Amino acid sequence: LSFSTHSHGDDIGSLEIQIKNNFGQILNTHRIFNEQTHFYEEQKYNRNCVDLTSYISSFPIKISIIATSKGGYRGDIALD
């Protein structure tokens, strides 16, 4: 799984990718970041990869993207 992220703002929390089996049991949670990663809007996106090959025996799997904030409204997270 590969994607790009951009997070800008004081109230950025975390971004996680959660892998579940077909029964909804959580197999793993991959933390992508834990705070703001871009301090200027013009900065380029960060490239991220989560290796899914270890889950082949668990297919089909479900992937959840979980974004949290610090509780305020000043922050944007973009995924591409």
Coordinates of C-alpha atoms in Angstrom, one line a residue:
L1 CA 0.0 0.0 0.0
S2 CA 1.6 3.3 -1.0
F3 CA 0.3 6.8 -0.7
S4 CA 1.4 10.3 -0.1
T5 CA 0.5 12.5 2.9
H6 CA 0.6 16.2 3.7
S7 CA -0.3 17.5 7.2
H8 CA -0.2 21.2 8.1
G9 CA -1.6 22.9 11.2
D10 CA -1.1 23.1 14.9
D11 CA -4.0 20.8 15.8
I12 CA -2.8 17.8 13.7
G13 CA -2.9 14.6 15.7
S14 CA -2.0 11.3 14.2
L15 CA -2.6 9.2 11.1
E16 CA -2.7 5.4 11.4
I17 CA -3.4 2.6 8.9
Q18 CA -5.2 -0.3 10.6
I19 CA -5.2 -3.8 9.1
K20 CA -8.1 -6.1 10.1
N21 CA -9.0 -9.6 9.0
N22 CA -12.3 -10.4 7.4
F23 CA -13.8 -10.9 10.9
G24 CA -12.9 -7.4 12.0
Q25 CA -10.1 -8.4 14.3
I26 CA -7.2 -6.0 14.3
L27 CA -4.0 -7.6 13.0
N28 CA -1.8 -4.5 13.2
T29 CA -1.8 -0.7 13.4
H30 CA 0.9 1.3 11.5
R31 CA 1.4 4.8 12.7
I32 CA 2.3 7.1 9.8
F33 CA 2.8 10.3 11.8
N34 CA 2.0 11.6 15.3
E35 CA 2.0 15.4 14.7
Q36 CA 2.2 18.0 12.0
T37 CA 4.8 17.0 9.3
H38 CA 4.6 20.1 7.1
F39 CA 5.2 23.6 8.5
Y40 CA 4.6 25.4 5.1
E41 CA 1.7 24.7 2.8
E42 CA 4.0 24.7 -0.1
Q43 CA 6.1 21.7 1.1
K44 CA 6.0 18.5 -1.0
Y45 CA 4.0 15.5 0.1
N46 CA 5.7 12.7 2.0
R47 CA 5.7 9.3 0.4
N48 CA 4.5 6.4 2.7
C49 CA 4.4 2.6 2.2
V50 CA 2.9 -0.1 4.3
D51 CA 4.0 -3.6 3.3
L52 CA 1.0 -5.9 3.2
T53 CA 2.8 -9.1 2.2
S54 CA 2.8 -10.5 5.7
Y55 CA -1.0 -10.5 5.6
I56 CA -1.4 -12.7 2.6
S57 CA -2.5 -15.6 4.8
S58 CA -5.2 -13.4 6.3
F59 CA -6.8 -12.3 3.0
P60 CA -9.2 -10.8 2.5
I61 CA -8.2 -8.0 4.8
K62 CA -9.8 -4.6 5.6
I63 CA -7.8 -1.4 5.7
S64 CA -8.9 1.5 7.8
I65 CA -7.4 5.0 7.7
I66 CA -7.7 6.7 11.1
A67 CA -6.9 10.4 11.5
T68 CA -7.1 12.2 14.8
S69 CA -6.8 15.8 15.8
K70 CA -5.6 17.4 19.0
G71 CA -9.1 18.7 19.5
G72 CA -9.0 22.0 17.6
Y73 CA -9.8 23.0 14.1
R74 CA -6.4 24.3 12.9
G75 CA -5.1 21.5 10.7
D76 CA -5.5 19.6 7.5
I77 CA -4.4 16.2 6.4
A78 CA -4.4 15.2 2.8
L79 CA -3.9 11.7 1.3
D80 CA -3.1 11.0 -2.3

